[in-house]
């Protein structure tokens, strides 16, 4: 992993994300669809969450894991009447499609299509997001992991995954027009990901490509809550079950605080011995420098002191969402 410097953000963007409203365009976040009779059973045996329990209008975050329980892909599943809509992570739609298609057996009645060229996505973030939805005439889902469909748009509320907010999916041209309407109603359009990264690090939310990679299992990277314990087998399930049953999760995602920005990708040390790696780093006007890291125990506890390239930092444990 290459070492990069921490991102920093403007006061305007920081205020929009904490006490106002912001729109984050997502031009490289693709959309797949699973169709035909076996679509639910197929995804149920492939990924960590309990897809079979979803009803139309409900959604779930799930993870495709390797036979050794390492993370291969993280995505959201929207259960619709006639298909499953899959919201891929940034730049991962094509890879996810190939991974899923490679697991379709000759008896499976399921198809995978990539609708990314036709559908666009954006995320509406901040304290005033409900007001913004109302201002542009879109309905608000009532609870976490529920979505509504209106005027060709799917509006998904996600509290526990990503930054809390509304993920909106719709025809590519209309998504661009919706972004303009939201900006006209008072939302700040975020240019680049720096402000998003700073808020994400502050909230301790893992990200595909940073914490959610094949270097870690879901249990190590703060995603235990999407590993359902009351479902049948899936790829990697036996290892995850053993880690939970026998307390074999020996490292976990934490937040680091320091006086100076911490280099992303740098080694975290205690007494000159490596105990982990800085996976994300940022600096916000309201919270100062912060970073995320996956650390070995016993150094992943609240208040533990660690060193990153000569910079002292202190560990903060992150509260995990419940499933």
mmCIF file of N, CA, C and O in Angstrom, residues 231-295:
data_model
loop_
_atom_site.group_PDB
_atom_site.id
_atom_site.type_symbol
_atom_site.label_atom_id
_atom_site.label_comp_id
_atom_site.label_asym_id
_atom_site.label_seq_id
_atom_site.Cartn_x
_atom_site.Cartn_y
_atom_site.Cartn_z
ATOM 1 N N UNK A 231 -28.581 -17.973 9.054
ATOM 2 C CA UNK A 231 -28.848 -18.445 7.694
ATOM 3 C C UNK A 231 -27.942 -19.630 7.390
ATOM 4 O O UNK A 231 -27.058 -19.977 8.172
ATOM 5 N N UNK A 232 -28.155 -20.240 6.252
ATOM 6 C CA UNK A 232 -27.367 -21.399 5.859
ATOM 7 C C UNK A 232 -25.973 -21.026 5.389
ATOM 8 O O UNK A 232 -25.506 -19.901 5.577
ATOM 9 N N UNK A 233 -25.336 -21.976 4.763
ATOM 10 C CA UNK A 233 -23.940 -21.802 4.354
ATOM 11 C C UNK A 233 -23.804 -20.818 3.199
ATOM 12 O O UNK A 233 -24.682 -20.689 2.351
ATOM 13 N N UNK A 234 -22.678 -20.136 3.191
ATOM 14 C CA UNK A 234 -22.246 -19.313 2.065
ATOM 15 C C UNK A 234 -20.727 -19.386 2.027
ATOM 16 O O UNK A 234 -20.078 -19.849 2.984
ATOM 17 N N UNK A 235 -20.141 -18.932 0.952
ATOM 18 C CA UNK A 235 -18.693 -19.000 0.808
ATOM 19 C C UNK A 235 -18.010 -18.226 1.928
ATOM 20 O O UNK A 235 -18.292 -17.048 2.136
ATOM 21 N N UNK A 236 -17.129 -18.886 2.667
ATOM 22 C CA UNK A 236 -16.420 -18.257 3.779
ATOM 23 C C UNK A 236 -17.134 -18.338 5.109
ATOM 24 O O UNK A 236 -16.585 -17.916 6.135
ATOM 25 N N UNK A 237 -18.356 -18.898 5.123
ATOM 26 C CA UNK A 237 -19.175 -18.890 6.349
ATOM 27 C C UNK A 237 -18.541 -19.671 7.491
ATOM 28 O O UNK A 237 -18.609 -19.256 8.648
ATOM 29 N N UNK A 238 -17.910 -20.805 7.194
ATOM 30 C CA UNK A 238 -17.350 -21.631 8.260
ATOM 31 C C UNK A 238 -16.248 -20.890 9.022
ATOM 32 O O UNK A 238 -16.159 -20.976 10.251
ATOM 33 N N UNK A 239 -15.422 -20.150 8.295
ATOM 34 C CA UNK A 239 -14.340 -19.411 8.952
ATOM 35 C C UNK A 239 -14.901 -18.279 9.802
ATOM 36 O O UNK A 239 -14.476 -18.060 10.945
ATOM 37 N N UNK A 240 -15.875 -17.556 9.272
ATOM 38 C CA UNK A 240 -16.490 -16.475 10.036
ATOM 39 C C UNK A 240 -17.161 -17.022 11.295
ATOM 40 O O UNK A 240 -17.037 -16.445 12.387
ATOM 41 N N UNK A 241 -17.843 -18.152 11.174
ATOM 42 C CA UNK A 241 -18.493 -18.758 12.339
ATOM 43 C C UNK A 241 -17.471 -19.172 13.392
ATOM 44 O O UNK A 241 -17.695 -18.977 14.594
ATOM 45 N N UNK A 242 -16.340 -19.733 12.970
ATOM 46 C CA UNK A 242 -15.304 -20.133 13.924
ATOM 47 C C UNK A 242 -14.703 -18.914 14.623
ATOM 48 O O UNK A 242 -14.422 -18.945 15.824
ATOM 49 N N UNK A 243 -14.493 -17.841 13.858
ATOM 50 C CA UNK A 243 -13.937 -16.630 14.460
ATOM 51 C C UNK A 243 -14.856 -16.099 15.554
ATOM 52 O O UNK A 243 -14.393 -15.644 16.603
ATOM 53 N N UNK A 244 -16.159 -16.179 15.314
ATOM 54 C CA UNK A 244 -17.116 -15.690 16.305
ATOM 55 C C UNK A 244 -17.219 -16.643 17.494
ATOM 56 O O UNK A 244 -17.204 -16.208 18.654
ATOM 57 N N UNK A 245 -17.293 -17.933 17.223
ATOM 58 C CA UNK A 245 -17.502 -18.918 18.291
ATOM 59 C C UNK A 245 -16.306 -19.023 19.223
ATOM 60 O O UNK A 245 -16.466 -19.124 20.451
ATOM 61 N N UNK A 246 -15.113 -18.968 18.645
ATOM 62 C CA UNK A 246 -13.911 -19.210 19.445
ATOM 63 C C UNK A 246 -13.080 -17.949 19.699
ATOM 64 O O UNK A 246 -11.918 -18.035 20.057
ATOM 65 N N UNK A 247 -13.696 -16.784 19.494
ATOM 66 C CA UNK A 247 -13.024 -15.509 19.773
ATOM 67 C C UNK A 247 -11.684 -15.417 19.037
ATOM 68 O O UNK A 247 -10.649 -15.123 19.623
ATOM 69 N N UNK A 248 -11.736 -15.671 17.738
ATOM 70 C CA UNK A 248 -10.527 -15.668 16.920
ATOM 71 C C UNK A 248 -10.350 -14.392 16.094
ATOM 72 O O UNK A 248 -9.527 -14.346 15.194
ATOM 73 N N UNK A 249 -11.154 -13.369 16.399
ATOM 74 C CA UNK A 249 -10.978 -12.094 15.702
ATOM 75 C C UNK A 249 -9.866 -11.332 16.419
ATOM 76 O O UNK A 249 -10.088 -10.720 17.468
ATOM 77 N N UNK A 250 -8.680 -11.378 15.874
ATOM 78 C CA UNK A 250 -7.500 -10.861 16.582
ATOM 79 C C UNK A 250 -7.136 -9.436 16.206
ATOM 80 O O UNK A 250 -6.161 -8.897 16.729
ATOM 81 N N UNK A 251 -7.895 -8.810 15.312
ATOM 82 C CA UNK A 251 -7.657 -7.407 14.973
ATOM 83 C C UNK A 251 -8.982 -6.767 14.596
ATOM 84 O O UNK A 251 -9.927 -7.452 14.210
ATOM 85 N N UNK A 252 -9.044 -5.451 14.708
ATOM 86 C CA UNK A 252 -10.304 -4.765 14.448
ATOM 87 C C UNK A 252 -10.064 -3.341 13.978
ATOM 88 O O UNK A 252 -8.983 -2.772 14.158
ATOM 89 N N UNK A 253 -11.109 -2.769 13.382
ATOM 90 C CA UNK A 253 -11.068 -1.394 12.890
ATOM 91 C C UNK A 253 -11.178 -0.422 14.053
ATOM 92 O O UNK A 253 -12.064 -0.551 14.907
ATOM 93 N N UNK A 254 -10.286 0.570 14.082
ATOM 94 C CA UNK A 254 -10.313 1.602 15.119
ATOM 95 C C UNK A 254 -10.103 2.970 14.469
ATOM 96 O O UNK A 254 -9.703 3.074 13.310
ATOM 97 N N UNK A 255 -10.370 4.017 15.238
ATOM 98 C CA UNK A 255 -10.056 5.385 14.823
ATOM 99 C C UNK A 255 -8.848 5.847 15.610
ATOM 100 O O UNK A 255 -8.669 5.507 16.781
ATOM 101 N N UNK A 256 -7.986 6.614 14.975
ATOM 102 C CA UNK A 256 -6.793 7.156 15.622
ATOM 103 C C UNK A 256 -6.896 8.674 15.704
ATOM 104 O O UNK A 256 -7.310 9.333 14.740
ATOM 105 N N UNK A 257 -6.508 9.241 16.843
ATOM 106 C CA UNK A 257 -6.439 10.686 17.037
ATOM 107 C C UNK A 257 -4.985 11.081 17.238
ATOM 108 O O UNK A 257 -4.220 10.387 17.917
ATOM 109 N N UNK A 258 -4.617 12.227 16.674
ATOM 110 C CA UNK A 258 -3.245 12.713 16.814
ATOM 111 C C UNK A 258 -3.219 14.220 16.644
ATOM 112 O O UNK A 258 -4.197 14.828 16.192
ATOM 113 N N UNK A 259 -2.099 14.819 16.978
ATOM 114 C CA UNK A 259 -1.930 16.263 16.799
ATOM 115 C C UNK A 259 -1.600 16.607 15.356
ATOM 116 O O UNK A 259 -1.897 17.710 14.887
ATOM 117 N N UNK A 260 -0.987 15.664 14.630
ATOM 118 C CA UNK A 260 -0.579 15.885 13.248
ATOM 119 C C UNK A 260 -1.278 14.890 12.331
ATOM 120 O O UNK A 260 -1.653 13.798 12.761
ATOM 121 N N UNK A 261 -1.470 15.236 11.058
ATOM 122 C CA UNK A 261 -2.059 14.275 10.119
ATOM 123 C C UNK A 261 -1.213 13.010 10.026
ATOM 124 O O UNK A 261 0.018 13.059 10.049
ATOM 125 N N UNK A 262 -1.874 11.875 9.905
ATOM 126 C CA UNK A 262 -1.195 10.588 9.818
ATOM 127 C C UNK A 262 -1.163 10.107 8.372
ATOM 128 O O UNK A 262 -2.186 10.137 7.687
ATOM 129 N N UNK A 263 -0.009 9.651 7.902
ATOM 130 C CA UNK A 263 0.097 9.226 6.500
ATOM 131 C C UNK A 263 -0.698 7.939 6.237
ATOM 132 O O UNK A 263 -0.529 6.940 6.936
ATOM 133 N N UNK A 264 -1.545 7.980 5.238
ATOM 134 C CA UNK A 264 -2.294 6.790 4.857
ATOM 135 C C UNK A 264 -1.342 5.735 4.293
ATOM 136 O O UNK A 264 -0.474 6.028 3.495
ATOM 137 N N UNK A 265 -1.515 4.499 4.723
ATOM 138 C CA UNK A 265 -0.653 3.418 4.290
ATOM 139 C C UNK A 265 0.543 3.181 5.186
ATOM 140 O O UNK A 265 1.275 2.205 5.009
ATOM 141 N N UNK A 266 0.745 4.061 6.173
ATOM 142 C CA UNK A 266 1.903 3.932 7.060
ATOM 143 C C UNK A 266 1.672 2.836 8.100
ATOM 144 O O UNK A 266 0.546 2.505 8.456
ATOM 145 N N UNK A 267 2.775 2.296 8.602
ATOM 146 C CA UNK A 267 2.722 1.253 9.623
ATOM 147 C C UNK A 267 2.427 1.848 10.995
ATOM 148 O O UNK A 267 2.984 2.882 11.364
ATOM 149 N N UNK A 268 1.554 1.186 11.731
ATOM 150 C CA UNK A 268 1.260 1.564 13.118
ATOM 151 C C UNK A 268 2.117 0.677 14.019
ATOM 152 O O UNK A 268 2.105 -0.551 13.880
ATOM 153 N N UNK A 269 2.856 1.300 14.933
ATOM 154 C CA UNK A 269 3.814 0.544 15.752
ATOM 155 C C UNK A 269 3.590 0.766 17.235
ATOM 156 O O UNK A 269 3.091 1.814 17.666
ATOM 157 N N UNK A 270 3.989 -0.234 18.007
ATOM 158 C CA UNK A 270 4.086 -0.147 19.464
ATOM 159 C C UNK A 270 5.430 -0.756 19.848
ATOM 160 O O UNK A 270 5.717 -1.910 19.510
ATOM 161 N N UNK A 271 6.273 0.063 20.504
ATOM 162 C CA UNK A 271 7.631 -0.394 20.852
ATOM 163 C C UNK A 271 8.383 -0.921 19.627
ATOM 164 O O UNK A 271 9.041 -1.966 19.669
ATOM 165 N N UNK A 272 8.247 -0.180 18.526
ATOM 166 C CA UNK A 272 8.925 -0.478 17.263
ATOM 167 C C UNK A 272 8.467 -1.781 16.610
ATOM 168 O O UNK A 272 9.105 -2.270 15.682
ATOM 169 N N UNK A 273 7.342 -2.310 17.052
ATOM 170 C CA UNK A 273 6.793 -3.530 16.462
ATOM 171 C C UNK A 273 5.474 -3.196 15.760
ATOM 172 O O UNK A 273 4.612 -2.529 16.317
ATOM 173 N N UNK A 274 5.343 -3.674 14.523
ATOM 174 C CA UNK A 274 4.145 -3.383 13.741
ATOM 175 C C UNK A 274 2.913 -4.045 14.345
ATOM 176 O O UNK A 274 2.920 -5.241 14.658
ATOM 177 N N UNK A 275 1.842 -3.238 14.502
ATOM 178 C CA UNK A 275 0.577 -3.782 15.012
ATOM 179 C C UNK A 275 -0.580 -3.488 14.057
ATOM 180 O O UNK A 275 -1.730 -3.820 14.359
ATOM 181 N N UNK A 276 -0.288 -2.884 12.912
ATOM 182 C CA UNK A 276 -1.343 -2.594 11.953
ATOM 183 C C UNK A 276 -0.924 -1.552 10.941
ATOM 184 O O UNK A 276 0.246 -1.167 10.861
ATOM 185 N N UNK A 277 -1.897 -1.064 10.172
ATOM 186 C CA UNK A 277 -1.651 -0.116 9.088
ATOM 187 C C UNK A 277 -2.730 0.957 9.073
ATOM 188 O O UNK A 277 -3.911 0.657 9.292
ATOM 189 N N UNK A 278 -2.338 2.191 8.805
ATOM 190 C CA UNK A 278 -3.304 3.273 8.602
ATOM 191 C C UNK A 278 -3.990 3.047 7.256
ATOM 192 O O UNK A 278 -3.343 3.043 6.206
ATOM 193 N N UNK A 279 -5.292 2.855 7.272
ATOM 194 C CA UNK A 279 -6.024 2.578 6.042
ATOM 195 C C UNK A 279 -6.658 3.824 5.427
ATOM 196 O O UNK A 279 -6.858 3.893 4.217
ATOM 197 N N UNK A 280 -7.003 4.810 6.246
ATOM 198 C CA UNK A 280 -7.582 6.071 5.772
ATOM 199 C C UNK A 280 -7.124 7.189 6.686
ATOM 200 O O UNK A 280 -6.934 6.975 7.888
ATOM 201 N N UNK A 281 -6.951 8.382 6.119
ATOM 202 C CA UNK A 281 -6.518 9.520 6.923
ATOM 203 C C UNK A 281 -7.146 10.789 6.378
ATOM 204 O O UNK A 281 -7.297 10.953 5.161
ATOM 205 N N UNK A 282 -7.533 11.689 7.287
ATOM 206 C CA UNK A 282 -8.194 12.920 6.863
ATOM 207 C C UNK A 282 -8.034 13.990 7.925
ATOM 208 O O UNK A 282 -7.625 13.725 9.054
ATOM 209 N N UNK A 283 -8.375 15.219 7.546
ATOM 210 C CA UNK A 283 -8.311 16.359 8.465
ATOM 211 C C UNK A 283 -9.504 17.248 8.154
ATOM 212 O O UNK A 283 -9.657 17.719 7.025
ATOM 213 N N UNK A 284 -10.370 17.469 9.154
ATOM 214 C CA UNK A 284 -11.527 18.321 8.949
ATOM 215 C C UNK A 284 -11.427 19.563 9.821
ATOM 216 O O UNK A 284 -10.788 19.531 10.877
ATOM 217 N N UNK A 285 -12.045 20.682 9.400
ATOM 218 C CA UNK A 285 -11.992 21.907 10.199
ATOM 219 C C UNK A 285 -12.586 21.730 11.592
ATOM 220 O O UNK A 285 -12.117 22.346 12.555
ATOM 221 N N UNK A 286 -13.607 20.888 11.737
ATOM 222 C CA UNK A 286 -14.293 20.763 13.022
ATOM 223 C C UNK A 286 -13.637 19.757 13.956
ATOM 224 O O UNK A 286 -13.707 19.902 15.177
ATOM 225 N N UNK A 287 -12.988 18.704 13.382
ATOM 226 C CA UNK A 287 -12.487 17.618 14.235
ATOM 227 C C UNK A 287 -10.972 17.456 14.212
ATOM 228 O O UNK A 287 -10.432 16.706 15.022
ATOM 229 N N UNK A 288 -10.283 18.133 13.316
ATOM 230 C CA UNK A 288 -8.837 18.008 13.248
ATOM 231 C C UNK A 288 -8.403 16.707 12.601
ATOM 232 O O UNK A 288 -9.184 16.039 11.927
ATOM 233 N N UNK A 289 -7.138 16.297 12.820
ATOM 234 C CA UNK A 289 -6.636 15.080 12.193
ATOM 235 C C UNK A 289 -7.272 13.825 12.796
ATOM 236 O O UNK A 289 -7.486 13.733 14.002
ATOM 237 N N UNK A 290 -7.567 12.868 11.940
ATOM 238 C CA UNK A 290 -8.067 11.565 12.384
ATOM 239 C C UNK A 290 -7.720 10.547 11.316
ATOM 240 O O UNK A 290 -7.447 10.902 10.161
ATOM 241 N N UNK A 291 -7.711 9.297 11.698
ATOM 242 C CA UNK A 291 -7.392 8.226 10.752
ATOM 243 C C UNK A 291 -8.131 6.964 11.164
ATOM 244 O O UNK A 291 -8.628 6.847 12.290
ATOM 245 N N UNK A 292 -8.220 6.026 10.234
ATOM 246 C CA UNK A 292 -8.717 4.694 10.517
ATOM 247 C C UNK A 292 -7.580 3.702 10.335
ATOM 248 O O UNK A 292 -6.697 3.903 9.490
ATOM 249 N N UNK A 293 -7.597 2.644 11.126
ATOM 250 C CA UNK A 293 -6.577 1.605 11.031
ATOM 251 C C UNK A 293 -7.165 0.296 11.518
ATOM 252 O O UNK A 293 -8.111 0.283 12.323
ATOM 253 N N UNK A 294 -6.628 -0.805 11.023
ATOM 254 C CA UNK A 294 -6.980 -2.127 11.526
ATOM 255 C C UNK A 294 -5.808 -2.597 12.379
ATOM 256 O O UNK A 294 -4.709 -2.799 11.868
ATOM 257 N N UNK A 295 -6.041 -2.723 13.699
ATOM 258 C CA UNK A 295 -4.970 -3.010 14.645
ATOM 259 C C UNK A 295 -5.163 -4.353 15.333
ATOM 260 O O UNK A 295 -6.287 -4.765 15.620
#
